[in-house]
Short mmCIF file of C-alpha atoms in Angstrom, two decimals:
data_model
loop_
_atom_site.label_atom_id
_atom_site.label_comp_id
_atom_site.label_asym_id
_atom_site.label_seq_id
_atom_site.Cartn_x
_atom_site.Cartn_y
_atom_site.Cartn_z
CA MET J 1 -7.05 -79.81 60.28
CA SER J 2 -8.51 -77.89 57.32
CA ILE J 3 -11.03 -80.59 55.98
CA GLU J 4 -12.30 -83.39 57.99
CA VAL J 5 -15.11 -85.69 56.45
CA LYS J 6 -16.74 -88.01 59.02
CA ASN J 7 -18.97 -91.04 57.93
CA LEU J 8 -20.51 -88.96 55.04
CA VAL J 9 -23.61 -90.52 53.41
CA LYS J 10 -25.77 -89.24 50.56
CA ILE J 11 -28.85 -91.24 49.36
CA TYR J 12 -30.92 -90.46 46.28
CA GLY J 13 -34.02 -92.62 46.51
CA GLU J 14 -32.61 -96.20 46.50
CA GLN J 15 -29.16 -95.16 45.26
CA LYS J 16 -26.43 -94.51 47.85
CA ALA J 17 -24.28 -92.11 45.98
CA VAL J 18 -21.80 -91.62 48.88
CA ASN J 19 -21.39 -94.53 51.27
CA GLY J 20 -20.10 -93.55 54.73
CA ILE J 21 -16.73 -92.06 53.72
CA SER J 22 -14.11 -90.42 55.94
CA PHE J 23 -10.94 -88.69 55.48
CA LYS J 24 -8.73 -85.69 56.50
CA VAL J 25 -6.81 -83.04 54.55
CA ASN J 26 -4.18 -80.84 56.33
CA LYS J 27 -3.23 -77.21 55.52
CA GLY J 28 -0.65 -77.04 52.73
CA GLU J 29 -1.77 -80.34 51.14
CA ILE J 30 -2.81 -80.61 47.54
CA VAL J 31 -4.91 -83.72 47.36
CA GLY J 32 -6.28 -85.31 44.17
CA PHE J 33 -9.74 -86.70 44.44
CA LEU J 34 -10.33 -89.34 41.78
CA GLY J 35 -12.92 -91.63 40.62
CA PRO J 36 -14.92 -92.65 37.61
CA ASN J 37 -17.96 -90.89 36.45
CA GLY J 38 -20.74 -91.44 39.02
CA ALA J 39 -18.50 -92.46 41.67
CA GLY J 40 -19.58 -89.71 44.09
CA LYS J 41 -16.73 -87.14 43.71
CA SER J 42 -18.81 -84.07 42.85
CA THR J 43 -21.50 -85.07 45.40
CA THR J 44 -18.83 -85.30 48.09
CA MET J 45 -17.48 -81.83 47.25
CA LYS J 46 -20.96 -80.26 47.27
CA MET J 47 -21.42 -81.64 50.80
CA ILE J 48 -18.10 -80.39 52.06
CA THR J 49 -18.92 -76.89 50.57
CA GLY J 50 -22.45 -76.93 52.08
CA TYR J 51 -24.27 -76.80 48.82
CA LEU J 52 -25.75 -80.14 49.42
CA GLN J 53 -27.09 -81.51 52.66
CA PRO J 54 -25.73 -85.02 53.54
CA THR J 55 -28.22 -87.83 54.37
CA SER J 56 -25.97 -88.50 57.44
CA GLY J 57 -22.44 -87.77 58.67
CA ASN J 58 -20.81 -84.46 58.54
CA ALA J 59 -17.94 -82.41 57.18
CA VAL J 60 -15.70 -79.93 59.21
CA VAL J 61 -13.82 -77.17 57.46
CA CYS J 62 -11.28 -75.19 59.42
CA ASP J 63 -12.83 -76.46 62.77
CA VAL J 64 -16.37 -75.34 61.74
CA GLN J 65 -19.13 -77.79 61.32
CA VAL J 66 -20.59 -77.38 57.80
CA ASN J 67 -24.04 -78.56 58.63
CA GLU J 68 -24.29 -76.15 61.67
CA HIS J 69 -22.58 -73.05 60.08
CA PRO J 70 -22.94 -73.19 56.41
CA ILE J 71 -22.28 -69.48 55.82
CA SER J 72 -19.21 -69.36 58.09
CA THR J 73 -17.76 -72.30 56.17
CA LYS J 74 -18.57 -70.77 52.75
CA GLN J 75 -16.39 -67.78 53.84
CA LYS J 76 -13.40 -70.10 54.37
CA ILE J 77 -13.84 -72.09 51.10
CA GLY J 78 -13.20 -71.26 47.40
CA TYR J 79 -15.25 -73.48 45.35
CA LEU J 80 -15.11 -74.09 41.63
CA PRO J 81 -18.06 -76.51 40.71
CA GLU J 82 -17.88 -78.74 37.71
CA SER J 83 -20.71 -76.90 35.92
CA ASN J 84 -18.92 -73.47 36.53
CA ALA J 85 -22.24 -71.48 36.29
CA LEU J 86 -21.48 -67.87 35.38
CA TYR J 87 -23.49 -64.83 34.59
CA VAL J 88 -22.52 -64.69 30.99
CA ASP J 89 -24.07 -61.25 30.24
CA MET J 90 -21.69 -59.51 32.65
CA TYR J 91 -18.14 -58.37 31.80
CA VAL J 92 -15.29 -60.20 33.54
CA ARG J 93 -14.48 -57.37 35.88
CA GLU J 94 -18.08 -56.61 36.51
CA TYR J 95 -18.75 -60.21 37.49
CA LEU J 96 -15.71 -60.36 39.77
CA GLU J 97 -16.84 -57.10 41.41
CA PHE J 98 -20.13 -58.74 42.10
CA VAL J 99 -18.49 -61.79 43.79
CA ALA J 100 -16.17 -59.47 45.74
CA GLU J 101 -19.28 -57.41 47.09
CA VAL J 102 -20.91 -60.81 48.10
CA HIS J 103 -17.86 -61.60 50.14
CA ARG J 104 -17.57 -57.89 51.41
CA ILE J 105 -14.00 -57.58 50.36
CA GLN J 106 -12.22 -54.41 51.37
CA ASN J 107 -10.57 -52.47 48.58
CA PRO J 108 -11.94 -54.85 45.82
CA LYS J 109 -10.36 -53.08 42.86
CA ASN J 110 -6.77 -53.97 43.87
CA LYS J 111 -7.90 -57.58 44.82
CA ILE J 112 -9.73 -58.06 41.50
CA GLN J 113 -6.72 -56.99 39.56
CA LYS J 114 -4.33 -59.23 41.49
CA THR J 115 -6.71 -62.25 40.97
CA ILE J 116 -7.05 -61.53 37.18
CA GLU J 117 -3.23 -61.51 36.95
CA GLN J 118 -2.99 -64.64 39.10
CA VAL J 119 -5.19 -66.80 36.85
CA GLY J 120 -4.03 -65.32 33.55
CA LEU J 121 -7.11 -63.48 32.50
CA THR J 122 -5.50 -60.07 31.76
CA PRO J 123 -5.85 -60.42 27.96
CA GLU J 124 -9.64 -61.12 28.08
CA ALA J 125 -10.57 -59.04 31.28
CA HIS J 126 -12.29 -56.33 29.13
CA LYS J 127 -14.65 -58.78 27.46
CA LYS J 128 -18.16 -60.03 28.39
CA ILE J 129 -18.03 -63.57 29.74
CA SER J 130 -20.20 -64.89 26.88
CA GLN J 131 -17.48 -63.83 24.50
CA LEU J 132 -14.93 -66.03 26.17
CA SER J 133 -13.61 -69.42 25.13
CA LYS J 134 -14.44 -72.35 27.46
CA GLY J 135 -10.89 -72.28 28.86
CA TYR J 136 -11.19 -68.58 29.77
CA LYS J 137 -14.53 -69.07 31.27
CA GLN J 138 -12.96 -71.67 33.57
CA ARG J 139 -10.39 -68.97 34.57
CA VAL J 140 -13.08 -66.72 35.51
CA GLY J 141 -14.59 -69.44 37.80
CA LEU J 142 -11.34 -69.93 39.30
CA ALA J 143 -10.79 -66.27 39.93
CA ALA J 144 -14.27 -66.17 41.60
CA ALA J 145 -13.11 -68.97 43.89
CA LEU J 146 -9.84 -67.15 44.85
CA ILE J 147 -11.05 -63.58 45.25
CA HIS J 148 -11.78 -63.72 48.90
CA ASP J 149 -8.51 -65.40 49.66
CA PRO J 150 -9.98 -68.60 51.22
CA GLU J 151 -8.15 -71.06 53.39
CA VAL J 152 -9.58 -74.06 51.51
CA LEU J 153 -9.98 -74.56 47.74
CA ILE J 154 -12.37 -77.18 46.48
CA LEU J 155 -11.84 -77.42 42.67
CA ASP J 156 -13.91 -79.79 40.58
CA GLU J 157 -12.22 -80.41 37.33
CA PRO J 158 -10.38 -77.03 37.23
CA THR J 159 -8.60 -77.57 33.94
CA SER J 160 -11.62 -78.73 32.02
CA GLY J 161 -11.61 -77.14 28.60
CA LEU J 162 -8.06 -75.76 28.73
CA ASP J 163 -5.51 -76.30 26.18
CA PRO J 164 -2.08 -77.86 27.01
CA ASN J 165 -0.38 -74.46 27.58
CA GLN J 166 -3.20 -73.22 29.81
CA ILE J 167 -3.22 -76.50 31.85
CA ILE J 168 0.42 -75.91 32.62
CA GLU J 169 -0.29 -72.33 33.67
CA ILE J 170 -3.16 -73.42 35.94
CA ARG J 171 -1.02 -76.33 37.27
CA GLU J 172 1.48 -73.77 38.53
CA VAL J 173 -1.19 -71.49 40.00
CA ILE J 174 -2.56 -74.42 42.03
CA LYS J 175 0.93 -75.49 43.13
CA GLN J 176 1.58 -71.94 44.37
CA LEU J 177 -1.79 -71.83 46.22
CA GLY J 178 -1.00 -75.22 47.84
CA GLN J 179 1.93 -73.72 49.72
CA ASN J 180 -0.37 -71.90 52.14
CA LYS J 181 -3.78 -73.26 51.46
CA THR J 182 -5.58 -76.58 51.50
CA VAL J 183 -6.46 -77.80 47.94
CA LEU J 184 -8.81 -80.72 47.19
CA PHE J 185 -9.38 -81.14 43.49
CA SER J 186 -10.76 -83.66 41.14
CA SER J 187 -9.57 -84.38 37.62
CA HIS J 188 -9.92 -87.01 34.88
CA ILE J 189 -6.51 -86.00 33.56
CA LEU J 190 -4.40 -88.45 35.71
CA GLN J 191 -1.03 -87.06 34.37
CA GLU J 192 -2.24 -83.72 35.79
CA VAL J 193 -2.94 -85.19 39.22
CA GLN J 194 0.35 -87.02 39.09
CA ALA J 195 2.19 -83.74 38.36
CA ILE J 196 0.62 -81.70 41.18
CA CYS J 197 -0.25 -84.05 44.05
CA ASP J 198 1.70 -86.00 46.58
CA ARG J 199 -1.35 -87.66 47.95
CA VAL J 200 -4.58 -89.07 46.25
CA ILE J 201 -7.90 -90.16 47.40
CA ILE J 202 -9.82 -92.62 45.02
CA ILE J 203 -13.44 -93.18 45.38
CA ASN J 204 -15.48 -95.78 43.48
CA LYS J 205 -19.19 -96.49 43.80
CA GLY J 206 -19.44 -94.20 46.72
CA THR J 207 -16.74 -95.76 48.85
CA ILE J 208 -13.00 -94.79 49.30
CA VAL J 209 -10.85 -97.53 47.84
CA ALA J 210 -7.58 -95.67 48.36
CA ASP J 211 -6.18 -92.89 50.41
CA ASP J 212 -2.34 -92.71 50.42
CA GLN J 213 0.72 -90.87 49.19
CA LEU J 214 1.04 -91.29 45.46
CA SER J 215 4.48 -92.80 45.77
CA HIS J 216 3.08 -95.60 48.10
CA LEU J 217 0.19 -96.34 45.84
CA LEU J 218 2.41 -96.75 42.74
CA LYS J 219 4.44 -99.38 44.68
CA LYS J 220 1.43 -101.13 46.11
CA VAL J 221 -0.64 -101.88 43.00
CA HIS J 222 1.97 -103.90 41.00
CA ALA J 223 5.70 -104.28 40.60
CA GLY J 224 7.64 -102.17 38.15
CA GLU J 225 9.21 -103.87 35.12
CA VAL J 226 12.60 -104.02 33.61
CA ILE J 227 12.96 -104.62 30.01
CA LEU J 228 16.15 -106.24 28.60
CA GLU J 229 16.94 -106.15 24.87
CA LEU J 230 19.93 -108.07 23.45
CA LYS J 231 21.54 -107.98 20.14
CA GLU J 232 21.40 -111.58 19.36
CA ASP J 233 19.29 -114.73 20.17
CA VAL J 234 20.56 -116.61 23.27
CA ASP J 235 19.64 -119.70 25.26
CA GLU J 236 16.29 -119.12 26.81
CA THR J 237 17.52 -120.68 30.06
CA ILE J 238 20.25 -118.17 30.56
CA PHE J 239 17.99 -115.95 32.88
CA ASN J 240 16.14 -118.73 34.61
CA GLN J 241 17.83 -117.89 37.89
CA ILE J 242 15.86 -114.60 37.97
CA ALA J 243 12.25 -114.93 39.09
CA ASN J 244 9.29 -113.24 37.42
CA GLY J 245 10.99 -113.21 34.05
CA THR J 246 9.16 -113.60 30.69
CA ARG J 247 10.78 -113.90 27.28
CA ILE J 248 8.87 -111.57 24.89
CA ASN J 249 10.69 -112.60 21.78
CA GLN J 250 14.01 -114.04 20.74
CA THR J 251 16.05 -111.08 21.92
CA THR J 252 13.89 -109.32 24.56
CA TRP J 253 13.02 -110.28 28.13
CA LYS J 254 10.69 -108.62 30.64
CA PHE J 255 11.07 -108.90 34.38
CA LYS J 256 8.65 -107.86 37.20
CA THR J 257 10.31 -106.44 40.31
CA ASP J 258 9.96 -104.16 43.36
CA HIS J 259 13.70 -103.22 43.08
CA PRO J 260 14.36 -102.32 39.36
CA GLU J 261 17.77 -100.75 40.02
CA GLU J 262 19.08 -103.88 41.84
CA LEU J 263 17.63 -106.06 39.08
CA LYS J 264 19.31 -104.06 36.43
CA LYS J 265 22.68 -104.57 38.04
CA GLN J 266 22.05 -108.35 38.26
CA LEU J 267 21.20 -108.52 34.54
CA LEU J 268 24.29 -106.56 33.69
CA THR J 269 26.41 -108.85 35.79
CA ILE J 270 24.93 -111.95 34.01
CA SER J 271 25.34 -110.35 30.53
CA LEU J 272 29.05 -109.59 31.30
CA GLU J 273 29.62 -113.11 32.55
CA LYS J 274 28.00 -114.62 29.48
CA ASN J 275 29.49 -112.09 27.10
CA LEU J 276 26.05 -110.85 25.88
CA ASN J 277 25.67 -107.80 23.72
CA ILE J 278 23.04 -105.47 25.40
CA LEU J 279 21.04 -103.10 23.12
CA SER J 280 18.99 -101.64 25.93
CA ILE J 281 17.98 -102.20 29.61
CA ARG J 282 15.21 -99.94 30.97
CA SER J 283 12.72 -99.95 33.83
CA ASP J 284 9.06 -99.13 33.38
CA SER J 285 7.17 -98.15 36.64
CA SER J 286 3.56 -98.23 37.52
CA SER J 287 1.56 -95.06 36.58
CA LEU J 288 -1.41 -93.41 38.27
CA GLU J 289 -3.48 -94.75 35.39
CA ASP J 290 -2.41 -98.32 36.27
CA VAL J 291 -3.45 -97.71 39.94
CA PHE J 292 -6.66 -96.10 38.86
CA ARG J 293 -7.69 -98.97 36.64
CA SER J 294 -6.76 -101.62 39.11
CA LEU J 295 -8.85 -100.08 41.84
CA THR J 296 -11.94 -98.90 39.97
CA SER J 297 -12.34 -101.33 36.93
#
């Protein structure tokens, strides 16, 4: 078990930012950690990394108690915080040399070059950090998180400020890293999470409201839909035998179903029997956005 969170609580004054949450993440998993602003995502990540002490409960990283051995756990974690604080007066390579020295990396020159290439920093590696765009500054932060080859990656909004091409590149980096590392990352770009993750954890008001495989969540929240569009107006009773059907207009029907392919076959059979002219028949499944809104709104 790479990450284990046990009854984690964080209280600020009278506000309970994190309310007794528990979850586990295994090696090789890429898990999306989602929630609206103020839900407790960043606070939880800071407690897992040892940058913030919990009010109660504990986190375990690679079988090491974070509260008892904060330095040892930091050696096993690569952390990209949401704020991504950098020493902007330093050059990119100079900054990564500094980070490598902190981690006591052997042969740092080769490791720095490999990490620069890995996150796509090569064109800007000769510049001062202050001269970089927000997207490239984000890559510097990611490089700093990766340079000591950690077992666990905690990434808080890793694609923030990146353009669409850069997002795709970083997405591929994260996928590759997830083959032999544990990755827990947060994002407000739900399509990004859906493209990378098999599993998501959703937190709302300090409490976990979902923790499941993405495919299971998409099925649980609401049924998919099948849209049938005909060429001509037909009797509105023609599809009464099919449950959960709604007539949208004279030629279009919408049906909710857990089994869209079976329903499409049924609709085709009826249409052939009644000699109906079909313009289109398509299924629209639930998206992660639908799941997120239903659990956090």
